[in-house]
Backbone as JSON, one array per atom type, in Angstrom:
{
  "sequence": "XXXXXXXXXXXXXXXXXXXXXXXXXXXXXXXXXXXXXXXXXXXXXXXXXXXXXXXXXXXXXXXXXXXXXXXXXXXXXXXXXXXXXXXXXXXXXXXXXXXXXXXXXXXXXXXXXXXXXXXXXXXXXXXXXXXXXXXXXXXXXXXXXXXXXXXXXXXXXXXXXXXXXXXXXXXXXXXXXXXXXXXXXXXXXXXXXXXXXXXXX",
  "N": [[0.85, -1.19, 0.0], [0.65, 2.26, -0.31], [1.69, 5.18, 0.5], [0.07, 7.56, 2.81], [-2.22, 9.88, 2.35], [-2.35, 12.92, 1.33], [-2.19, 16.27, 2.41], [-2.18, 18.01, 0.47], [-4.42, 16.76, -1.05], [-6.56, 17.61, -0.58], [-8.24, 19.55, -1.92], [-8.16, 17.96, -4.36], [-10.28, 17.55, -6.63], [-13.3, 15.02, -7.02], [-14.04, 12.1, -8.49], [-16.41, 10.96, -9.01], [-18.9, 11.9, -8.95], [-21.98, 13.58, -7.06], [-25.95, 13.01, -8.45], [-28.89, 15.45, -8.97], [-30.84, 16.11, -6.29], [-28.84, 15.47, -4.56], [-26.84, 16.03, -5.55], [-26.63, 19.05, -5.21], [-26.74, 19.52, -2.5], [-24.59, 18.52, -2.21], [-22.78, 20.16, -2.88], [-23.52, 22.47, -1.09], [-22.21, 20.86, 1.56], [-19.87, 20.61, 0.64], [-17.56, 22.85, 0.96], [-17.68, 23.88, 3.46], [-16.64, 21.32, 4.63], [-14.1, 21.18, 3.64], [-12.92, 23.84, 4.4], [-12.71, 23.1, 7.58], [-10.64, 21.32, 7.09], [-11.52, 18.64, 6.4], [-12.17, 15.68, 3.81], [-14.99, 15.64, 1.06], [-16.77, 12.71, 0.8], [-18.95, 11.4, -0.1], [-22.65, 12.13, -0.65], [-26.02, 11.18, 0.05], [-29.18, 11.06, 0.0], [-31.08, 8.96, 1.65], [-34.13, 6.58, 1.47], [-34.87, 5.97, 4.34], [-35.76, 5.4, 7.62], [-37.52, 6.67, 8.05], [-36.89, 9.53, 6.12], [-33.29, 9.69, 5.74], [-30.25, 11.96, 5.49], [-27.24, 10.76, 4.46], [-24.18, 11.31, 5.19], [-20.83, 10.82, 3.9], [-17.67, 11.43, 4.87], [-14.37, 12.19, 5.86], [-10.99, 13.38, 6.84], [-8.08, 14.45, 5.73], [-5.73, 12.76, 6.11], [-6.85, 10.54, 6.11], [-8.38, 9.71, 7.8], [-10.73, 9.41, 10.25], [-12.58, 9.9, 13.26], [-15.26, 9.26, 15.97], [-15.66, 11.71, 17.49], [-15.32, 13.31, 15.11], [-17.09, 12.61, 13.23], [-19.26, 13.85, 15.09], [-18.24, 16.22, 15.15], [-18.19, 17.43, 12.38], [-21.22, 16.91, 11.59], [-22.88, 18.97, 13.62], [-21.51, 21.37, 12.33], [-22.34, 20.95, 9.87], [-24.84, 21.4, 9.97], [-26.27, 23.64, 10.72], [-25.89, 25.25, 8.23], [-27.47, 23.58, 6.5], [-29.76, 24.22, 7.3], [-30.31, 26.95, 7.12], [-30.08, 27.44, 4.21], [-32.01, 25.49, 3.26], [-32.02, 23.09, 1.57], [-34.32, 20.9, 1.5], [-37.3, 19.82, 1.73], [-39.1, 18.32, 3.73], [-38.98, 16.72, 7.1], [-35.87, 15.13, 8.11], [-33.18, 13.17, 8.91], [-29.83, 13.25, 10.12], [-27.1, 11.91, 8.8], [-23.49, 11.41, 9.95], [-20.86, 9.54, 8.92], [-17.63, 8.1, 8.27], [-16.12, 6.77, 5.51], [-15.93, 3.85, 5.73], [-14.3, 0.57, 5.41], [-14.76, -0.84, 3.5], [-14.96, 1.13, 1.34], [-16.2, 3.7, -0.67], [-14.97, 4.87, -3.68], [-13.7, 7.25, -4.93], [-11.82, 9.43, -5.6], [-8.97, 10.21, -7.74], [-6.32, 9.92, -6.3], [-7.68, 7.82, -4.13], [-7.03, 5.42, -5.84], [-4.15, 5.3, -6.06], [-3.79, 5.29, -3.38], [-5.01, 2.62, -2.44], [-3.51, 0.86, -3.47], [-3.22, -2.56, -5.29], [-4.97, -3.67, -3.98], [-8.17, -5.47, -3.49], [-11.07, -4.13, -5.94], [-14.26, -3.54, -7.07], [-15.87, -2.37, -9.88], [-18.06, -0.24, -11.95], [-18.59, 1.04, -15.08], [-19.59, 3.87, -17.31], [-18.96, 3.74, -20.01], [-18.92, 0.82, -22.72], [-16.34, -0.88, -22.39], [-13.58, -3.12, -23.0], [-16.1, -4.78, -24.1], [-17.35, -4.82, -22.08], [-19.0, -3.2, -18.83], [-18.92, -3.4, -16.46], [-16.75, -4.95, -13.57], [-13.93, -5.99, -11.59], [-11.49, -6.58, -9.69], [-7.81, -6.92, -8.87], [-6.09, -3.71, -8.24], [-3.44, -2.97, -9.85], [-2.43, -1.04, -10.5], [-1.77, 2.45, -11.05], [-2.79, 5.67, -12.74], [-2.24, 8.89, -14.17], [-4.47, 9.43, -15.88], [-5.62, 6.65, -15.59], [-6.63, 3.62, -14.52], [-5.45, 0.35, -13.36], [-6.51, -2.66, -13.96], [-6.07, -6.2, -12.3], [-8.1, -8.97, -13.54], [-10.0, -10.89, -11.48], [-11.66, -12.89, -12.07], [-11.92, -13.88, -15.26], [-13.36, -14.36, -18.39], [-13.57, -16.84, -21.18], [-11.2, -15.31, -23.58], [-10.67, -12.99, -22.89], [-8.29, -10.65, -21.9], [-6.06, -10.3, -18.94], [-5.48, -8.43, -17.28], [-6.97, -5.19, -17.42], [-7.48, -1.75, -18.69], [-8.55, 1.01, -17.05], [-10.12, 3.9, -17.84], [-9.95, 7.16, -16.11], [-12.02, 8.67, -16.93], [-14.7, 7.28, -17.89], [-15.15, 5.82, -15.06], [-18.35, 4.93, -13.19], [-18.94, 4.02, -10.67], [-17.22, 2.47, -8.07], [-15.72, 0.97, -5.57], [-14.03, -0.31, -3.0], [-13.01, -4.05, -2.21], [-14.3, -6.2, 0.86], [-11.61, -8.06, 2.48], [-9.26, -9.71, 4.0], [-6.45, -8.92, 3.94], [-6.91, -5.7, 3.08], [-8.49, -5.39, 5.47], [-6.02, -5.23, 7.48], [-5.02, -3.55, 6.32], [-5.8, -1.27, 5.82], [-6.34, -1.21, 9.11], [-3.7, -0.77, 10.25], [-2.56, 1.72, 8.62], [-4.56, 3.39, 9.45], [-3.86, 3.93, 12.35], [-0.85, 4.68, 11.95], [-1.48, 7.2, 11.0], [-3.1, 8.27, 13.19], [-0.8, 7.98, 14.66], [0.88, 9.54, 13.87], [-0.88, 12.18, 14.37], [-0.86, 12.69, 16.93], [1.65, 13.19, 17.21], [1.71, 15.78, 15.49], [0.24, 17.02, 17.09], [1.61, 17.5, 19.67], [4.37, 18.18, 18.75], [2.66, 21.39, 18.38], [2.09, 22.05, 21.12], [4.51, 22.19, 22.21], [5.66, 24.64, 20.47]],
  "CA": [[0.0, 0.0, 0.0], [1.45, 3.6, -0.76], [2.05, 6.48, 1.36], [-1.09, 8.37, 3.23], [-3.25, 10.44, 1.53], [-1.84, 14.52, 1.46], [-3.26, 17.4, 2.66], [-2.31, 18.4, -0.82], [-5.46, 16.41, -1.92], [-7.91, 18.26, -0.09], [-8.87, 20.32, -2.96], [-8.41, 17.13, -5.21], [-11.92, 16.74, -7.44], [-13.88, 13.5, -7.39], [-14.15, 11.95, -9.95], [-17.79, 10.01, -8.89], [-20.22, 13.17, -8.25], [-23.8, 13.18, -7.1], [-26.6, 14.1, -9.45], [-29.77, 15.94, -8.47], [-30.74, 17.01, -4.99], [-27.71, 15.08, -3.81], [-25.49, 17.05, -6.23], [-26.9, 20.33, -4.13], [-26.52, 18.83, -1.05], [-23.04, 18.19, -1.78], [-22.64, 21.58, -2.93], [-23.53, 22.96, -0.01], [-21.76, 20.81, 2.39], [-18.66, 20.57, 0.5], [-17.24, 23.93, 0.63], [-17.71, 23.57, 5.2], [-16.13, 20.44, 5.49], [-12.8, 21.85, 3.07], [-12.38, 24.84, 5.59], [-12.38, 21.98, 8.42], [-9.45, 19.87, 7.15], [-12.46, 17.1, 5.68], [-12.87, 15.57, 2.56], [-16.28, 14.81, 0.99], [-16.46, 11.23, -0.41], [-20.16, 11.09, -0.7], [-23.73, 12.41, 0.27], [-27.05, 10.6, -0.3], [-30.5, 11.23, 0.44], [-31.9, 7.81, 1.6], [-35.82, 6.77, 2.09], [-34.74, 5.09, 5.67], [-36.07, 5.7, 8.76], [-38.51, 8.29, 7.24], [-35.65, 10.04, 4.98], [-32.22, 10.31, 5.94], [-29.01, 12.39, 4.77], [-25.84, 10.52, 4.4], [-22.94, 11.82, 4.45], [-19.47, 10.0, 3.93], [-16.42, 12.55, 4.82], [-13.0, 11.76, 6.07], [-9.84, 13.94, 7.11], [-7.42, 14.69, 4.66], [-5.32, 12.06, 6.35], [-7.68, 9.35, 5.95], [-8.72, 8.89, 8.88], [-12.51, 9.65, 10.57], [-13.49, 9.55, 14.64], [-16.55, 9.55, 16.48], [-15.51, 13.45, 17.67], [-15.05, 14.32, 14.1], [-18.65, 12.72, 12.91], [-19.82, 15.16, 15.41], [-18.07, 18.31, 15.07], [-18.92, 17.7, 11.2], [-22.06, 17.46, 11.58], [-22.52, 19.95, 14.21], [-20.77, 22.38, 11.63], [-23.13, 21.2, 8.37], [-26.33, 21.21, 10.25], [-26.74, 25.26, 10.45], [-25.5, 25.46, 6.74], [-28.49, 22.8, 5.56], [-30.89, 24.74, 8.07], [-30.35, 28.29, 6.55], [-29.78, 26.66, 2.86], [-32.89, 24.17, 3.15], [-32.7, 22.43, 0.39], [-35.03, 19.78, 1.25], [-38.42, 20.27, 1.73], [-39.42, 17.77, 4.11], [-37.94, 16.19, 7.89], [-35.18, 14.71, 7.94], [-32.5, 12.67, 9.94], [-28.25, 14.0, 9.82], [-26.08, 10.96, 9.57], [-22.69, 11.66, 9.02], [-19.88, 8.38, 9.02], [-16.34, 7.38, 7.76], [-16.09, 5.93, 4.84], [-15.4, 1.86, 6.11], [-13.37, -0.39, 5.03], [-14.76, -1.43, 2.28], [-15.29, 2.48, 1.3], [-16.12, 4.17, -2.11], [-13.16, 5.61, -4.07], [-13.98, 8.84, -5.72], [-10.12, 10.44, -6.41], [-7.66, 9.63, -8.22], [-5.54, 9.11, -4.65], [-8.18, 6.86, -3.61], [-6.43, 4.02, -6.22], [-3.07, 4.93, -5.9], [-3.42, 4.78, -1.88], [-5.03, 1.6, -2.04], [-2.94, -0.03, -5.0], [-2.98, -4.27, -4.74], [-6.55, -4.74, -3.11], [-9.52, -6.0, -4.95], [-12.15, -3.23, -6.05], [-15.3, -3.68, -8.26], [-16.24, -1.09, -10.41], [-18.3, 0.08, -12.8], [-17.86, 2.14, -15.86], [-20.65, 4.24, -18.41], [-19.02, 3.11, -21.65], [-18.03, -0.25, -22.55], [-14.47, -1.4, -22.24], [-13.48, -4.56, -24.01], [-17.61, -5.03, -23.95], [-18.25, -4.92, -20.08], [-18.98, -2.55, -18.16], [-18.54, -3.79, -14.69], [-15.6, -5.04, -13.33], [-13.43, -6.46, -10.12], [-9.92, -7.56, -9.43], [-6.68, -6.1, -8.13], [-5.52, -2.35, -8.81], [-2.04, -3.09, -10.26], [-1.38, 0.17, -11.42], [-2.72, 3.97, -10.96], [-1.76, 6.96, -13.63], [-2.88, 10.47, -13.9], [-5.9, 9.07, -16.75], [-6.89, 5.86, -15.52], [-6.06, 2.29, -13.35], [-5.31, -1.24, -14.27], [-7.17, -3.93, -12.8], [-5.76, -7.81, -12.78], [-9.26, -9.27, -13.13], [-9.87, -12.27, -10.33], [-12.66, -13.75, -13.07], [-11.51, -13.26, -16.81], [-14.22, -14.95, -19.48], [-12.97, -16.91, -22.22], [-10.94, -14.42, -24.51], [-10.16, -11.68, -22.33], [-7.16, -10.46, -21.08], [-6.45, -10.91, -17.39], [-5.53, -7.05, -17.15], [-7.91, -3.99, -18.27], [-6.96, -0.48, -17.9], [-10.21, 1.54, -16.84], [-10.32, 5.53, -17.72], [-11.08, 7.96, -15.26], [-13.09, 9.28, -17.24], [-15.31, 6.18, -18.01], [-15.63, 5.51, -14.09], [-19.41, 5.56, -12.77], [-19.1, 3.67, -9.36], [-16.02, 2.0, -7.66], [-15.89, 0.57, -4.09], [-13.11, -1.33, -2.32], [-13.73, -5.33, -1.56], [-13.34, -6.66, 2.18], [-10.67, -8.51, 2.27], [-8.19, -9.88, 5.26], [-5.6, -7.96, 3.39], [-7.47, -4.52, 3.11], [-8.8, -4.69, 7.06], [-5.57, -5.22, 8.27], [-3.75, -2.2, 5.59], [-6.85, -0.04, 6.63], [-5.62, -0.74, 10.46], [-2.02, -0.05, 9.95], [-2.53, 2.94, 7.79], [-5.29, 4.34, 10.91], [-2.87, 3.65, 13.73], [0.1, 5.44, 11.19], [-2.09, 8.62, 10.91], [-3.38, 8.7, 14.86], [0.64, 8.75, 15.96], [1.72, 11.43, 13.08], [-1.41, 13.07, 14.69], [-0.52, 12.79, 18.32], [3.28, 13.99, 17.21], [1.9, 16.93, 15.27], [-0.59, 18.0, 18.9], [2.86, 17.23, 20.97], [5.09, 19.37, 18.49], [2.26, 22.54, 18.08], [2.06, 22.33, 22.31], [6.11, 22.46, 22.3], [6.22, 25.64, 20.06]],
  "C": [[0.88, 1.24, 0.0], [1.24, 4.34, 0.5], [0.01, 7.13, 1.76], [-1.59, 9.36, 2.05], [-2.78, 11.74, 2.53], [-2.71, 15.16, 1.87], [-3.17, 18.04, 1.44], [-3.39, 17.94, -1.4], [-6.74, 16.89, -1.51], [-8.6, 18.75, -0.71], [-9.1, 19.14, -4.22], [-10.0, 16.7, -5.52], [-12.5, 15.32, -7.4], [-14.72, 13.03, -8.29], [-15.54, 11.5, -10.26], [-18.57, 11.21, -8.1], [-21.82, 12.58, -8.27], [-24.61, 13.39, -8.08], [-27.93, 14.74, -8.46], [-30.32, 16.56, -7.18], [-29.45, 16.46, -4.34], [-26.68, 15.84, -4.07], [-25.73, 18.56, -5.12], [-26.25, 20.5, -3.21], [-24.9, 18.86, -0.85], [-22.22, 19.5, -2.03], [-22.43, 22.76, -1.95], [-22.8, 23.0, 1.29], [-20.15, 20.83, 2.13], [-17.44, 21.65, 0.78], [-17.01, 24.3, 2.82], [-16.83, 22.53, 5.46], [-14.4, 20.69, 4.94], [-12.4, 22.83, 4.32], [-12.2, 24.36, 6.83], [-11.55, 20.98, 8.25], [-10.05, 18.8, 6.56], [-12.07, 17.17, 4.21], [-14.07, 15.32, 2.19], [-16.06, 13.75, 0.59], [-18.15, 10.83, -0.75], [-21.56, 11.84, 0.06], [-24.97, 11.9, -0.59], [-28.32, 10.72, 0.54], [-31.31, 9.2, 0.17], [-33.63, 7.54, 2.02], [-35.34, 5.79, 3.37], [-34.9, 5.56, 7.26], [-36.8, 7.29, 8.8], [-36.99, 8.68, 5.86], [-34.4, 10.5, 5.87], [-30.83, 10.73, 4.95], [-27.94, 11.12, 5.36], [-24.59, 11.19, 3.99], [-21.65, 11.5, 5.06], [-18.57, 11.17, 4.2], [-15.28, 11.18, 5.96], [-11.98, 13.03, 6.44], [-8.76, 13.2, 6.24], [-6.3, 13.62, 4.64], [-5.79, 10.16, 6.1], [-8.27, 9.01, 7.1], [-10.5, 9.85, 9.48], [-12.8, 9.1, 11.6], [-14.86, 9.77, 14.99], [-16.45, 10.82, 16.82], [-15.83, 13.99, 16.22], [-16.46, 13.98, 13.12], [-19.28, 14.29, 13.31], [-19.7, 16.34, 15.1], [-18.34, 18.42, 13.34], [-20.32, 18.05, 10.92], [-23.2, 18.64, 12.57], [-22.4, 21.77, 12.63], [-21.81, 22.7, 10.31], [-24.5, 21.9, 8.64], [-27.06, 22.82, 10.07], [-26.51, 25.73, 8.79], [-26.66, 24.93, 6.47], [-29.76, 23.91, 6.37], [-30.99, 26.01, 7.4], [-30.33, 27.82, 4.61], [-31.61, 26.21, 2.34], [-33.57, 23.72, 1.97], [-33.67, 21.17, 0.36], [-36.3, 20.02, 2.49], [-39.36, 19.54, 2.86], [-38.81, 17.13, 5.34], [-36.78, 15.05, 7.4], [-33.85, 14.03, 8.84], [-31.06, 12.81, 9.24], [-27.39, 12.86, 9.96], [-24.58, 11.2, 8.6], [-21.4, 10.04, 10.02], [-18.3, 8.66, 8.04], [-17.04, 6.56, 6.62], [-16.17, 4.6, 4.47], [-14.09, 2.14, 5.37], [-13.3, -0.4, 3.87], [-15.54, -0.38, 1.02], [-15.08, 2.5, -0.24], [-14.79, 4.57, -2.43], [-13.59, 6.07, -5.03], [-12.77, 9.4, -5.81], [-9.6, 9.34, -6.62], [-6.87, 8.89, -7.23], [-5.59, 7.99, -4.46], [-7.06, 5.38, -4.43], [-5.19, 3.88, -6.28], [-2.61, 4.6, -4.03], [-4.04, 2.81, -1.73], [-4.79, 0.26, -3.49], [-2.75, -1.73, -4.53], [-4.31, -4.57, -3.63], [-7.52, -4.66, -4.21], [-10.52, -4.56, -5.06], [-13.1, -4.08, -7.31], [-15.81, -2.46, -8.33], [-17.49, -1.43, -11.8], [-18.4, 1.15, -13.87], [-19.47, 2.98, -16.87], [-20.38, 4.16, -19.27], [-18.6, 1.61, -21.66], [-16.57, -0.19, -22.69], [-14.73, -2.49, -22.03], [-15.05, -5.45, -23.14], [-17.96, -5.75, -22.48], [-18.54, -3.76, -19.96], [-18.85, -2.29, -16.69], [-17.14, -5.15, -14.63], [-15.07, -5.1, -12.01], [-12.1, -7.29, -10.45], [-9.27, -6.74, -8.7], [-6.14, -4.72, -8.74], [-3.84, -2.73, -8.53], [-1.38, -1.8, -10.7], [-2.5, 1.66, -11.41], [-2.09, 5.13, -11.51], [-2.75, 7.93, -13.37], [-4.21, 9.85, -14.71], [-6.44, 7.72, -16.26], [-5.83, 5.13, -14.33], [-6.11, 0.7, -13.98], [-5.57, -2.08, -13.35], [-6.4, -5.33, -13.12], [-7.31, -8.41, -12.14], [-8.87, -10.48, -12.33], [-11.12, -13.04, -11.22], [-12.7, -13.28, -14.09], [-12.44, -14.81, -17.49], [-13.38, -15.12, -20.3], [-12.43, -15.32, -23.27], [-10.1, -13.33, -24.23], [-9.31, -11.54, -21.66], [-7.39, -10.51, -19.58], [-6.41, -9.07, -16.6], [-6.2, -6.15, -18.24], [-7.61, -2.75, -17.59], [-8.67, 0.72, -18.24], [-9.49, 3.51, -17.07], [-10.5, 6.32, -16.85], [-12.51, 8.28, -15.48], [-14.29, 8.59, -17.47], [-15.82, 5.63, -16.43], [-17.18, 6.31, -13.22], [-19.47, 4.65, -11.34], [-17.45, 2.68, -9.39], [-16.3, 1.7, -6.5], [-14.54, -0.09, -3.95], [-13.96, -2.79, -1.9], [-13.22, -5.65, -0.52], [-12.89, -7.48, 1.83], [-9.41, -8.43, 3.43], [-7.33, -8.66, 5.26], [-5.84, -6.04, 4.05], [-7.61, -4.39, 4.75], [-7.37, -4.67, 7.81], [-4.42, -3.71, 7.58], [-4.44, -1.23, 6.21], [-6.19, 0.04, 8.3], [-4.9, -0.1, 10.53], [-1.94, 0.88, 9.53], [-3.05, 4.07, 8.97], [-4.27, 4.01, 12.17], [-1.47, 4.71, 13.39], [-0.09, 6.81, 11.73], [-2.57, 8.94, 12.38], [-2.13, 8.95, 15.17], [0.94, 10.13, 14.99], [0.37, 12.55, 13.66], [-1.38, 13.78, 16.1], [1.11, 13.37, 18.52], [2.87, 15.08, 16.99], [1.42, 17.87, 16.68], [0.8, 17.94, 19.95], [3.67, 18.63, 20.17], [4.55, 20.41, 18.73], [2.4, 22.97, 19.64], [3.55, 23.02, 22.66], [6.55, 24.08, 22.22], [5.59, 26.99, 20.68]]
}
């Protein structure tokens, strides 16, 4: 697995946007959780438990506590209240990404290069459109999967577009829960060094 995920990518675009009131939504909250150190990685209006918001964010680090649920949403909740784009009650849930978390940037596939993802794409490529194996490889335009189930004919590697990507996820996987640990344990001490150095100075 590669190096943490920059604060240089904070501003980094994603490549898997909402459409319709979600696109709003994300509009709204995106632009709050940037001036807080967050990233967005997703927001969805679900019909569950009457209707609730979802919304996926993270720290620029990768990482996402139960404090930082709160003080996110805390932070969005007066923004959607003065905003109110949605017309009807509603319930505020904001989470971490998981494990087995979307991947909307570019980053996303070079931080988690060598675990399985399934994706899917809006054009064909070599006549699929959906897709799962290992990310072998991550460039500025696309990613190269080694499929884990190749159909007579087809190569065992396919290199997917950015631009062609309409959903992506990570698969659980021993592997993945224990890189995901190691990676969150990484980012808690470089976070407990930087609160030790800023106290120092």
């Amino acid at each position: 697995m590669s190096d943490m995920t920059n604060a240089d990518n904070e501003v980094e675009p994603r490549l898997i946007t909402e459409t319709g009131l979600d696109q709003r939504l994300a509009d709204i909250i995106e632009p709050v959780l940037i001036g807080m150190g967050f990233r967005l990685i997703r927001v969805r209006m679900l019909n569950q438990n009457g209707m609730t918001m979802q919304v996926m964010a993270e720290r620029n680090d990768g990482t996402m506590t139960v404090q930082d649920c709160e003080e996110v949403s805390m932070a969005i909740s007066p923004v959607l209240d003065v905003e109110d784009p949605i017309d009807k009650e509603y319930h505020l849930e904001v989470s971490s990404p998981g494990i087995d978390r979307p991947m909307v940037r570019k980053s996303d596939f070079v931080r988690w290069q060598g675990h399985l993802v399934k994706c899917e794409t809006s054009i064909l490529i070599d006549n699929r459109k959906r897709f799962r194996g290992k990310i072998v490889e991550a460039g500025v335009d696309g990613f190269t999967l080694e499929r884990d189930q190749v159909a007579y004919g087809e190569e065992q590697k396919v290199t997917i577009p950015f631009t062609a990507l309409s959903d992506a996820k990570l698969i659980l996987t021993d592997d993945l829960i224990r890189d995901a640990l190691r990676a969150d344990k990484l980012a808690k001490a470089q976070a407990a060094n930087q609160n030790e150095a800023d106290e120092q100075e």
